[in-house]
Amino acid sequence: MAIQRPKGTQDLLPGVVEQWQGLEEQIRKICKEYGYQEIRTPMFEATELFQRGVGETTDIVNKEMYTFLDKGDRSITLRPEGTASVCRAYVENKLYGGPQPVKLYYIGPMFRYERPQSGRFRQFHQFGVEVLGADKPMVDAEVITLVWDLYSRLGLKGLEVHVNSVGCPTCRPEHKQKLQEFLEPHKEQLCKDCQSRFEKNPLRILDCKNSSCQEITQGAPTTLDVLCEDCAGHFAELKRLLTAAEVVYKVNPRLVRGLDYYRKTAFEVLVEDIGAQSAICGGGRYDGLVQEVGGPQTPGIGFAMGMERVLAALKLSQEHQDEDKKEFLMLVALGEKAQSEGFAIISRLRKKGLPVSIDLLGRSLKAQLKAADRVQAKYAGILGEEELSKGIIILRNLRLGEQEELTLKEFEEQVLKQYKEDGNQ
Ligand code: ATP
Ligand code: MG
């Protein structure tokens, strides 16, 4: 039997690979303009880096890592994300000793053992940005604006930017306590994952995808209710700057990153229509992470963008646009009399708002049908001298290749009806 590629991986063949190159080109261009430099770290790292840098309580570390012993008995993990590696490289190469902040970006494959489905792979690609060594709200605003700007340049439609503040070690303990008090009476009804989150990491219960957990957490206290002065001021300034940069955003108090070293800003970009996997970008501030991987206390913020999902969203908005451009019906009229009758029909349909057209060059049947094909018209109405003398017209469905003969009146009614049934008003 022929050998197949591993589950959850893809071959990017010529024809598709150009879309990837195009996206990468746009990414590199915008990063250059914003003053971000590329970093390339190894595809695999010591397992401990992710245990510490991503966190033992996360799904990534608990369930999704490709971990193995190499021949020297070292525990190695294929990187599931980029932030931990970038922080390690920052520390290991003493980048904290140079000019700050350090503004970096990466593009490359990540590996997670997940259930493959649309928009979810075992090898997928991320574009990510990290800013290390700066803690002002303007940094947060800059990275979110970069994402927004990239998406506008790509022409992505139907985006939602969600922002939140998850507080810091000063204000989070109070929130944790309030949240546990709120959830205590419903503890038994929570899903199994959330029951184990209850003690260790109750904040994460707020973004559980399980609908019964979501119901239970309706009205639960959010971090925004208890932000300390520093965090509240930071969040207010971030919102002000985003508005000034004309980024359209929503505050979503349910958006959380549950780990200790995540501080203040969390954000996510969602896109309509690409299905259940609608998050195309996630990020936040991680002022405790560099220290966690053994470096000096250093503020940091970044995001990671799923490139497969961005390309899927782009393909969809392209299809919507193409759909808009298509003609609904092309009237193929042959001979002067038929042309003037056809013109009257078309004019009536246009008055009703239908995207229809008629040949203006007096071309042959074949040439007209070819033109209808070129504009991807769904229907053709064919009216020759013979049809006209019988008071009929042929309605041909160009996609299905079926046709029927109708009286002129029936024809107009039928076209209108079809147009409405296709989802147009
Ligand atoms: P999800 O909730 O979809 O599992 P996540 O919270 O695990 O996402 P992050 O770790 O924040 O995602 O990664 C950032 C982005 O990377 C996501 O918003 C998504 O676009 C993309 N991504 C994550 N996992 C996958 C995957 N298995 N396949 C494809 N893209 C992915
Ligand atoms: Mg995930």
CSV table of C-alpha atoms and ligand atoms in Angstrom, one decimal:
chain,number,residue,atom,x,y,z
A,1,MET,CA,0.0,0.0,0.0
A,2,ALA,CA,1.2,3.5,-0.8
A,3,ILE,CA,2.4,5.6,2.1
A,4,GLN,CA,0.3,8.5,3.0
A,5,ARG,CA,1.2,11.7,4.8
A,6,PRO,CA,0.5,11.8,8.6
A,7,LYS,CA,-3.0,12.7,9.7
A,8,GLY,CA,-3.4,16.5,10.2
A,9,THR,CA,-0.7,17.5,7.8
A,10,GLN,CA,-0.9,19.0,4.3
A,11,ASP,CA,1.1,19.0,1.1
A,12,LEU,CA,1.2,22.6,-0.2
A,13,LEU,CA,1.4,22.1,-3.9
A,14,PRO,CA,2.1,24.6,-6.7
A,15,GLY,CA,-1.1,26.6,-7.2
A,16,VAL,CA,-1.6,26.9,-3.5
A,17,VAL,CA,1.9,27.6,-2.4
A,18,GLU,CA,1.7,31.0,-4.3
A,19,GLN,CA,-1.1,32.1,-1.9
A,20,TRP,CA,1.3,31.3,1.0
A,21,GLN,CA,4.1,33.2,-0.6
A,22,GLY,CA,1.8,36.2,-1.1
A,23,LEU,CA,0.7,36.2,2.5
A,24,GLU,CA,4.3,35.8,3.8
A,25,GLU,CA,5.3,38.7,1.5
A,26,GLN,CA,2.6,41.0,3.0
A,27,ILE,CA,3.6,39.9,6.5
A,28,ARG,CA,7.3,40.7,5.9
A,29,LYS,CA,6.4,44.0,4.4
A,30,ILE,CA,4.2,45.2,7.2
A,31,CYS,CA,6.7,44.0,9.9
A,32,LYS,CA,9.4,46.0,8.2
A,33,GLU,CA,7.3,49.1,8.1
A,34,TYR,CA,6.5,48.7,11.8
A,35,GLY,CA,10.1,48.1,12.7
A,36,TYR,CA,9.9,44.4,13.6
A,37,GLN,CA,12.8,42.0,12.8
A,38,GLU,CA,12.6,38.4,12.0
A,39,ILE,CA,13.8,35.7,14.4
A,40,ARG,CA,14.2,32.0,13.5
A,41,THR,CA,14.4,29.6,16.4
A,42,PRO,CA,14.7,25.8,16.3
A,43,MET,CA,11.7,23.6,15.4
A,44,PHE,CA,12.3,21.5,18.5
A,45,GLU,CA,13.2,22.5,22.1
A,46,ALA,CA,13.8,20.9,25.5
A,47,THR,CA,10.4,19.8,26.7
A,48,GLU,CA,10.9,21.7,29.9
A,49,LEU,CA,10.8,25.0,28.0
A,50,PHE,CA,7.1,24.5,27.1
A,51,GLN,CA,6.2,23.0,30.5
A,52,ARG,CA,7.5,26.2,32.1
A,53,GLY,CA,6.8,28.7,29.3
A,54,VAL,CA,3.4,27.5,28.2
A,55,GLY,CA,2.3,26.1,31.5
A,56,GLU,CA,1.4,22.7,32.9
A,57,THR,CA,-2.3,23.5,33.2
A,58,THR,CA,-2.8,24.3,29.6
A,59,ASP,CA,-4.3,22.0,27.0
A,60,ILE,CA,-1.2,22.5,24.9
A,61,VAL,CA,1.1,21.0,27.5
A,62,ASN,CA,-1.4,18.5,28.9
A,63,LYS,CA,-2.7,17.0,25.7
A,64,GLU,CA,-1.2,18.4,22.5
A,65,MET,CA,2.6,18.1,22.5
A,66,TYR,CA,4.7,15.9,20.3
A,67,THR,CA,7.2,14.8,22.9
A,68,PHE,CA,9.9,12.1,22.5
A,69,LEU,CA,13.2,11.0,23.9
A,70,ASP,CA,16.1,11.5,21.5
A,71,LYS,CA,18.9,9.0,21.3
A,72,GLY,CA,20.7,10.8,24.1
A,73,ASP,CA,17.7,10.3,26.4
A,74,ARG,CA,16.8,14.0,26.3
A,75,SER,CA,13.1,14.9,26.4
A,76,ILE,CA,12.5,16.9,23.2
A,77,THR,CA,9.3,18.5,22.0
A,78,LEU,CA,8.3,19.8,18.6
A,79,ARG,CA,7.4,23.4,19.2
A,80,PRO,CA,3.6,23.9,19.7
A,81,GLU,CA,3.9,27.7,19.7
A,82,GLY,CA,6.5,30.4,19.3
A,83,THR,CA,6.5,32.7,22.3
A,84,ALA,CA,8.4,30.4,24.7
A,85,SER,CA,11.2,29.9,22.2
A,86,VAL,CA,11.5,33.6,21.5
A,87,CYS,CA,11.7,34.4,25.2
A,88,ARG,CA,14.3,31.6,25.6
A,89,ALA,CA,16.3,33.1,22.7
A,90,TYR,CA,16.0,36.6,24.2
A,91,VAL,CA,17.5,35.3,27.5
A,92,GLU,CA,20.1,32.9,26.0
A,93,ASN,CA,21.4,35.5,23.6
A,94,LYS,CA,21.3,38.3,26.2
A,95,LEU,CA,19.2,40.5,24.0
A,96,TYR,CA,18.0,42.2,27.2
A,97,GLY,CA,21.5,43.7,27.3
A,98,GLY,CA,21.0,45.6,24.0
A,99,PRO,CA,18.7,48.5,23.1
A,100,GLN,CA,15.1,48.0,24.3
A,101,PRO,CA,12.4,47.2,23.3
A,102,VAL,CA,13.3,44.2,21.1
A,103,LYS,CA,10.6,43.9,18.4
A,104,LEU,CA,10.6,40.5,16.8
A,105,TYR,CA,8.4,38.4,14.4
A,106,TYR,CA,8.5,34.8,13.2
A,107,ILE,CA,6.7,32.7,10.6
A,108,GLY,CA,6.8,29.0,10.7
A,109,PRO,CA,5.3,25.6,11.4
A,110,MET,CA,3.9,24.6,14.8
A,111,PHE,CA,3.0,21.1,15.9
A,112,ARG,CA,0.0,20.1,18.1
A,113,TYR,CA,-1.5,16.6,18.6
A,114,GLU,CA,-5.1,17.7,18.0
A,115,ARG,CA,-8.2,16.1,16.4
A,116,PRO,CA,-7.8,17.2,12.8
A,117,GLN,CA,-10.8,19.1,11.4
A,118,SER,CA,-11.4,22.0,9.2
A,119,GLY,CA,-9.0,24.8,10.3
A,120,ARG,CA,-7.3,22.5,12.8
A,121,PHE,CA,-4.2,20.6,11.9
A,122,ARG,CA,-1.4,18.8,13.6
A,123,GLN,CA,1.2,20.8,11.6
A,124,PHE,CA,0.0,24.3,11.1
A,125,HIS,CA,1.7,27.7,10.6
A,126,GLN,CA,1.8,30.8,12.7
A,127,PHE,CA,2.9,34.3,12.1
A,128,GLY,CA,3.7,35.8,15.5
A,129,VAL,CA,5.1,39.1,16.9
A,130,GLU,CA,6.7,39.6,20.3
A,131,VAL,CA,7.8,42.9,21.9
A,132,LEU,CA,10.1,42.5,24.8
A,133,GLY,CA,11.3,45.2,27.2
A,134,ALA,CA,8.4,47.7,27.1
A,135,ASP,CA,5.4,47.9,29.3
A,136,LYS,CA,3.4,51.0,28.1
A,137,PRO,CA,-0.1,50.6,26.8
A,138,MET,CA,1.1,52.1,23.5
A,139,VAL,CA,3.0,48.8,22.8
A,140,ASP,CA,-0.2,46.8,23.2
A,141,ALA,CA,-2.0,49.3,20.9
A,142,GLU,CA,0.8,49.0,18.4
A,143,VAL,CA,0.7,45.2,18.1
A,144,ILE,CA,-3.1,45.1,17.9
A,145,THR,CA,-3.0,47.9,15.2
A,146,LEU,CA,-0.4,45.9,13.3
A,147,VAL,CA,-2.8,42.9,13.1
A,148,TRP,CA,-5.7,45.2,12.2
A,149,ASP,CA,-3.6,46.9,9.5
A,150,LEU,CA,-2.5,43.6,8.0
A,151,TYR,CA,-6.1,42.3,7.8
A,152,SER,CA,-7.2,45.5,6.1
A,153,ARG,CA,-4.4,45.3,3.6
A,154,LEU,CA,-5.3,41.7,2.8
A,155,GLY,CA,-9.0,42.8,2.4
A,156,LEU,CA,-10.4,40.5,5.0
A,157,LYS,CA,-14.0,41.2,5.9
A,158,GLY,CA,-16.2,40.3,8.8
A,159,LEU,CA,-13.6,40.6,11.5
A,160,GLU,CA,-14.1,41.1,15.2
A,161,VAL,CA,-11.3,42.3,17.5
A,162,HIS,CA,-12.0,41.4,21.1
A,163,VAL,CA,-10.0,42.9,23.9
A,164,ASN,CA,-9.9,42.4,27.7
A,165,SER,CA,-7.7,42.9,30.7
A,166,VAL,CA,-7.0,39.9,32.9
A,167,GLY,CA,-5.4,42.0,35.6
A,168,CYS,CA,-2.1,41.2,37.4
A,169,PRO,CA,-0.9,39.4,40.6
A,170,THR,CA,-2.2,42.4,42.6
A,171,CYS,CA,-5.8,42.2,41.5
A,172,ARG,CA,-6.2,38.6,40.3
A,173,PRO,CA,-6.3,36.9,43.7
A,174,GLU,CA,-9.4,39.0,44.7
A,175,HIS,CA,-11.1,38.0,41.4
A,176,LYS,CA,-10.1,34.3,41.9
A,177,GLN,CA,-11.8,34.3,45.3
A,178,LYS,CA,-14.9,36.0,44.1
A,179,LEU,CA,-15.2,33.7,41.1
A,180,GLN,CA,-14.8,30.6,43.2
A,181,GLU,CA,-17.5,31.8,45.6
A,182,PHE,CA,-19.8,32.4,42.7
A,183,LEU,CA,-19.1,29.0,41.1
A,184,GLU,CA,-19.1,26.9,44.3
A,185,PRO,CA,-22.8,26.1,44.3
A,186,HIS,CA,-22.6,24.9,40.7
A,187,LYS,CA,-19.4,23.0,40.9
A,188,GLU,CA,-21.0,19.6,40.3
A,189,GLN,CA,-22.6,20.8,37.1
A,190,LEU,CA,-19.3,22.0,35.5
A,191,CYS,CA,-17.7,19.9,32.9
A,192,LYS,CA,-14.8,17.6,34.0
A,193,ASP,CA,-12.1,19.9,32.7
A,194,CYS,CA,-13.7,22.9,34.5
A,195,GLN,CA,-14.0,20.9,37.7
A,196,SER,CA,-10.2,20.4,37.7
A,197,ARG,CA,-9.7,24.1,36.7
A,198,PHE,CA,-11.8,25.2,39.8
A,199,GLU,CA,-8.9,25.0,42.2
A,200,LYS,CA,-5.9,25.6,40.0
A,201,ASN,CA,-7.1,28.0,37.4
A,202,PRO,CA,-10.8,29.1,37.7
A,203,LEU,CA,-10.3,32.0,35.4
A,204,ARG,CA,-10.2,29.6,32.5
A,205,ILE,CA,-13.7,28.4,33.3
A,206,LEU,CA,-14.9,31.7,31.8
A,207,ASP,CA,-13.8,30.8,28.3
A,208,CYS,CA,-14.9,27.1,28.4
A,209,LYS,CA,-16.5,26.2,25.1
A,210,ASN,CA,-19.0,23.9,26.8
A,211,SER,CA,-22.5,25.4,26.6
A,212,SER,CA,-23.6,24.3,30.1
A,213,CYS,CA,-20.4,25.8,31.6
A,214,GLN,CA,-21.1,29.0,29.7
A,215,GLU,CA,-24.6,29.1,31.2
A,216,ILE,CA,-23.3,28.7,34.7
A,217,THR,CA,-20.8,31.5,34.2
A,218,GLN,CA,-23.4,34.0,33.0
A,219,GLY,CA,-23.2,36.9,35.4
A,220,ALA,CA,-20.0,35.6,37.0
A,221,PRO,CA,-17.6,38.3,38.3
A,222,THR,CA,-15.1,39.3,35.6
A,223,THR,CA,-11.5,40.6,36.0
A,224,LEU,CA,-12.7,44.0,34.8
A,225,ASP,CA,-14.8,44.3,38.0
A,226,VAL,CA,-11.7,44.1,40.2
A,227,LEU,CA,-8.8,45.7,38.2
A,228,CYS,CA,-6.3,47.5,40.4
A,229,GLU,CA,-5.5,51.2,39.6
A,230,ASP,CA,-2.5,50.3,37.5
A,231,CYS,CA,-4.3,47.7,35.4
A,232,ALA,CA,-7.4,49.9,35.0
A,233,GLY,CA,-5.4,52.8,33.9
A,234,HIS,CA,-3.4,50.7,31.4
A,235,PHE,CA,-6.7,49.3,29.9
A,236,ALA,CA,-8.3,52.7,29.6
A,237,GLU,CA,-5.3,54.1,27.8
A,238,LEU,CA,-5.1,51.1,25.5
A,239,LYS,CA,-8.8,51.6,24.5
A,240,ARG,CA,-8.2,55.3,23.9
A,241,LEU,CA,-5.2,54.5,21.6
A,242,LEU,CA,-7.1,51.9,19.7
A,243,THR,CA,-9.9,54.3,19.1
A,244,ALA,CA,-7.4,56.9,18.0
A,245,ALA,CA,-5.9,54.4,15.5
A,246,GLU,CA,-9.4,53.7,14.2
A,247,VAL,CA,-9.3,50.0,15.2
A,248,VAL,CA,-12.8,48.7,15.7
A,249,TYR,CA,-12.9,46.5,18.8
A,250,LYS,CA,-15.2,45.1,21.4
A,251,VAL,CA,-14.5,44.6,25.1
A,252,ASN,CA,-15.1,40.9,25.9
A,253,PRO,CA,-14.7,40.2,29.6
A,254,ARG,CA,-14.8,36.4,28.9
A,255,LEU,CA,-11.6,36.5,26.9
A,256,VAL,CA,-9.0,35.1,29.3
A,257,ARG,CA,-5.5,33.7,29.3
A,258,GLY,CA,-5.3,31.7,32.5
A,259,LEU,CA,-1.6,31.6,33.3
A,260,ASP,CA,0.1,33.5,36.1
A,261,TYR,CA,2.5,35.3,33.8
A,262,TYR,CA,-0.3,36.7,31.6
A,263,ARG,CA,-1.0,40.3,32.7
A,264,LYS,CA,-3.3,43.0,31.7
A,265,THR,CA,-4.1,42.9,28.0
A,266,ALA,CA,-5.6,39.9,26.2
A,267,PHE,CA,-7.0,40.0,22.7
A,268,GLU,CA,-8.3,37.8,20.0
A,269,VAL,CA,-9.5,38.3,16.4
A,270,LEU,CA,-12.4,36.3,15.2
A,271,VAL,CA,-13.7,36.0,11.7
A,272,GLU,CA,-17.2,35.1,10.5
A,273,ASP,CA,-18.0,32.0,8.4
A,274,ILE,CA,-14.9,29.9,8.5
A,275,GLY,CA,-16.7,27.6,10.7
A,276,ALA,CA,-16.3,26.5,14.3
A,277,GLN,CA,-12.6,27.4,14.3
A,278,SER,CA,-13.2,31.1,14.0
A,279,ALA,CA,-10.2,32.5,16.0
A,280,ILE,CA,-7.5,33.7,13.5
A,281,CYS,CA,-5.3,35.5,16.0
A,282,GLY,CA,-4.7,35.5,19.7
A,283,GLY,CA,-2.4,37.4,21.9
A,284,GLY,CA,-1.7,39.2,25.1
A,285,ARG,CA,0.8,40.7,27.6
A,286,TYR,CA,3.0,38.3,29.4
A,287,ASP,CA,5.1,40.4,31.8
A,288,GLY,CA,6.1,37.3,33.9
A,289,LEU,CA,7.2,35.0,31.1
A,290,VAL,CA,10.9,35.9,30.6
A,291,GLN,CA,11.5,35.5,34.3
A,292,GLU,CA,9.7,32.1,34.2
A,293,VAL,CA,12.2,30.8,31.6
A,294,GLY,CA,15.2,32.1,33.6
A,295,GLY,CA,15.8,35.7,32.5
A,296,PRO,CA,15.5,39.1,34.2
A,297,GLN,CA,12.1,40.5,34.9
A,298,THR,CA,11.1,41.8,31.5
A,299,PRO,CA,7.7,42.9,30.2
A,300,GLY,CA,6.5,41.4,27.0
A,301,ILE,CA,3.5,41.3,24.7
A,302,GLY,CA,2.7,39.4,21.5
A,303,PHE,CA,0.3,37.5,19.3
A,304,ALA,CA,0.2,34.5,17.1
A,305,MET,CA,-1.9,34.2,14.0
A,306,GLY,CA,-3.0,31.0,12.4
A,307,MET,CA,-2.0,31.3,8.7
A,308,GLU,CA,-4.2,28.4,7.4
A,309,ARG,CA,-7.2,30.1,9.0
A,310,VAL,CA,-6.3,33.5,7.5
A,311,LEU,CA,-6.0,31.9,4.0
A,312,ALA,CA,-9.4,30.2,4.5
A,313,ALA,CA,-11.0,33.5,5.5
A,314,LEU,CA,-9.4,35.2,2.5
A,315,LYS,CA,-10.7,32.5,0.2
A,316,LEU,CA,-14.2,33.0,1.5
A,317,SER,CA,-14.2,36.8,1.2
A,318,GLN,CA,-12.9,36.3,-2.3
A,319,GLU,CA,-15.8,33.9,-3.1
A,320,HIS,CA,-18.3,36.4,-1.7
A,321,GLN,CA,-16.9,39.1,-3.9
A,322,ASP,CA,-17.0,36.9,-7.0
A,323,GLU,CA,-20.6,36.0,-6.3
A,324,ASP,CA,-21.4,39.7,-6.2
A,325,LYS,CA,-19.8,40.2,-9.6
A,326,LYS,CA,-21.7,37.5,-11.3
A,327,GLU,CA,-24.6,38.3,-13.7
A,328,PHE,CA,-27.8,36.5,-13.0
A,329,LEU,CA,-29.1,36.3,-16.5
A,330,MET,CA,-27.9,37.1,-20.0
A,331,LEU,CA,-30.5,37.7,-22.6
A,332,VAL,CA,-29.4,36.2,-25.9
A,333,ALA,CA,-31.5,37.8,-28.6
A,334,LEU,CA,-31.1,37.0,-32.3
A,335,GLY,CA,-32.4,39.4,-35.0
A,336,GLU,CA,-33.6,42.9,-34.7
A,337,LYS,CA,-37.2,42.2,-33.6
A,338,ALA,CA,-36.0,39.8,-30.9
A,339,GLN,CA,-33.4,42.3,-29.8
A,340,SER,CA,-35.9,45.1,-29.2
A,341,GLU,CA,-38.3,42.7,-27.4
A,342,GLY,CA,-35.4,41.4,-25.4
A,343,PHE,CA,-34.3,44.9,-24.5
A,344,ALA,CA,-37.8,45.6,-23.1
A,345,ILE,CA,-37.7,42.4,-21.0
A,346,ILE,CA,-34.2,43.3,-19.6
A,347,SER,CA,-35.3,46.8,-18.8
A,348,ARG,CA,-38.3,45.5,-16.8
A,349,LEU,CA,-36.1,43.1,-14.9
A,350,ARG,CA,-33.5,45.7,-14.2
A,351,LYS,CA,-36.2,48.0,-12.7
A,352,LYS,CA,-36.8,45.2,-10.2
A,353,GLY,CA,-33.1,45.3,-9.3
A,354,LEU,CA,-31.9,42.1,-11.0
A,355,PRO,CA,-28.3,42.0,-12.4
A,356,VAL,CA,-29.1,41.1,-16.0
A,357,SER,CA,-27.7,42.1,-19.3
A,358,ILE,CA,-28.2,41.8,-23.1
A,359,ASP,CA,-25.8,41.5,-25.9
A,360,LEU,CA,-25.0,44.9,-27.4
A,361,LEU,CA,-23.0,43.8,-30.4
A,362,GLY,CA,-25.6,41.8,-32.3
A,363,ARG,CA,-23.3,38.7,-32.1
A,364,SER,CA,-24.1,35.1,-33.1
A,365,LEU,CA,-25.8,32.7,-30.8
A,366,LYS,CA,-22.5,30.9,-30.1
A,367,ALA,CA,-20.6,34.1,-29.3
A,368,GLN,CA,-23.4,35.4,-27.0
A,369,LEU,CA,-23.5,32.1,-25.1
A,370,LYS,CA,-19.7,32.3,-24.8
A,371,ALA,CA,-20.0,35.8,-23.3
A,372,ALA,CA,-22.7,34.6,-20.9
A,373,ASP,CA,-20.2,31.9,-19.8
A,374,ARG,CA,-17.5,34.5,-19.4
A,375,VAL,CA,-19.5,36.6,-16.9
A,376,GLN,CA,-20.5,33.4,-15.2
A,377,ALA,CA,-24.2,34.1,-15.7
A,378,LYS,CA,-26.5,31.6,-14.1
A,379,TYR,CA,-29.2,31.7,-16.7
A,380,ALA,CA,-29.6,32.6,-20.3
A,381,GLY,CA,-32.8,33.7,-22.0
A,382,ILE,CA,-32.8,32.7,-25.6
A,383,LEU,CA,-35.0,34.6,-28.0
A,384,GLY,CA,-34.8,34.1,-31.8
A,385,GLU,CA,-37.1,35.1,-34.6
A,386,GLU,CA,-38.8,31.7,-34.4
A,387,GLU,CA,-39.5,31.8,-30.7
A,388,LEU,CA,-40.7,35.4,-31.0
A,389,SER,CA,-43.3,34.4,-33.7
A,390,LYS,CA,-44.6,31.7,-31.3
A,391,GLY,CA,-44.6,34.1,-28.4
A,392,ILE,CA,-42.1,32.0,-26.4
A,393,ILE,CA,-38.6,32.3,-25.0
A,394,ILE,CA,-36.2,29.6,-23.8
A,395,LEU,CA,-34.9,29.8,-20.3
A,396,ARG,CA,-31.6,27.9,-19.9
A,397,ASN,CA,-29.9,27.1,-16.7
A,398,LEU,CA,-26.3,27.4,-17.7
A,399,ARG,CA,-24.9,25.7,-14.6
A,400,LEU,CA,-27.2,22.6,-15.0
A,401,GLY,CA,-27.5,22.7,-18.7
A,402,GLU,CA,-31.3,22.3,-18.5
A,403,GLN,CA,-33.8,24.4,-20.4
A,404,GLU,CA,-37.5,25.1,-20.7
A,405,GLU,CA,-39.8,27.0,-23.1
A,406,LEU,CA,-41.9,29.7,-21.5
A,407,THR,CA,-44.2,32.4,-22.6
A,408,LEU,CA,-42.7,35.9,-22.3
A,409,LYS,CA,-44.8,36.6,-19.2
A,410,GLU,CA,-44.0,33.3,-17.6
A,411,PHE,CA,-40.3,33.9,-18.3
A,412,GLU,CA,-40.3,37.1,-16.3
A,413,GLU,CA,-42.1,35.6,-13.4
A,414,GLN,CA,-39.9,32.6,-13.4
A,415,VAL,CA,-36.7,34.6,-13.5
A,416,LEU,CA,-37.9,36.8,-10.6
A,417,LYS,CA,-38.9,33.7,-8.6
A,418,GLN,CA,-35.6,32.0,-9.2
A,419,TYR,CA,-33.7,35.2,-8.2
A,420,LYS,CA,-35.5,35.4,-4.9
A,421,GLU,CA,-35.1,31.7,-4.2
A,422,ASP,CA,-31.3,32.1,-4.6
A,423,GLY,CA,-31.4,34.3,-1.5
A,424,ASN,CA,-31.7,37.7,-3.0
A,425,GLN,CA,-34.5,40.0,-1.9
B,1,ATP,P1,-8.1,27.3,19.5
B,1,ATP,O1,-9.0,27.8,20.5
B,1,ATP,O2,-8.6,27.4,18.1
B,1,ATP,O3,-7.6,25.9,19.8
B,1,ATP,P2,-5.7,28.3,20.7
B,1,ATP,O4,-6.2,29.2,21.8
B,1,ATP,O5,-5.2,27.0,20.9
B,1,ATP,O6,-6.8,28.2,19.5
B,1,ATP,P3,-3.3,29.9,20.2
B,1,ATP,O7,-2.5,29.0,20.9
B,1,ATP,O8,-3.7,31.2,20.8
B,1,ATP,O9,-4.7,29.2,19.8
B,1,ATP,O10,-2.7,30.1,18.7
B,1,ATP,C1,-3.0,31.3,18.0
B,1,ATP,C2,-3.7,31.0,16.6
B,1,ATP,O11,-3.1,29.8,16.0
B,1,ATP,C3,-5.1,30.6,16.8
B,1,ATP,O12,-5.9,31.7,16.9
B,1,ATP,C4,-5.4,29.8,15.5
B,1,ATP,O13,-5.7,30.7,14.4
B,1,ATP,C5,-4.1,29.1,15.2
B,1,ATP,N1,-4.1,27.7,15.6
B,1,ATP,C6,-4.0,27.2,16.9
B,1,ATP,N2,-4.1,25.8,16.8
B,1,ATP,C7,-4.2,25.5,15.5
B,1,ATP,C8,-4.3,24.3,14.8
B,1,ATP,N3,-4.3,23.1,15.4
B,1,ATP,N4,-4.5,24.3,13.5
B,1,ATP,C9,-4.5,25.5,12.8
B,1,ATP,N5,-4.4,26.7,13.4
B,1,ATP,C10,-4.3,26.7,14.8
B,2,MG,MG,-6.0,25.1,21.0
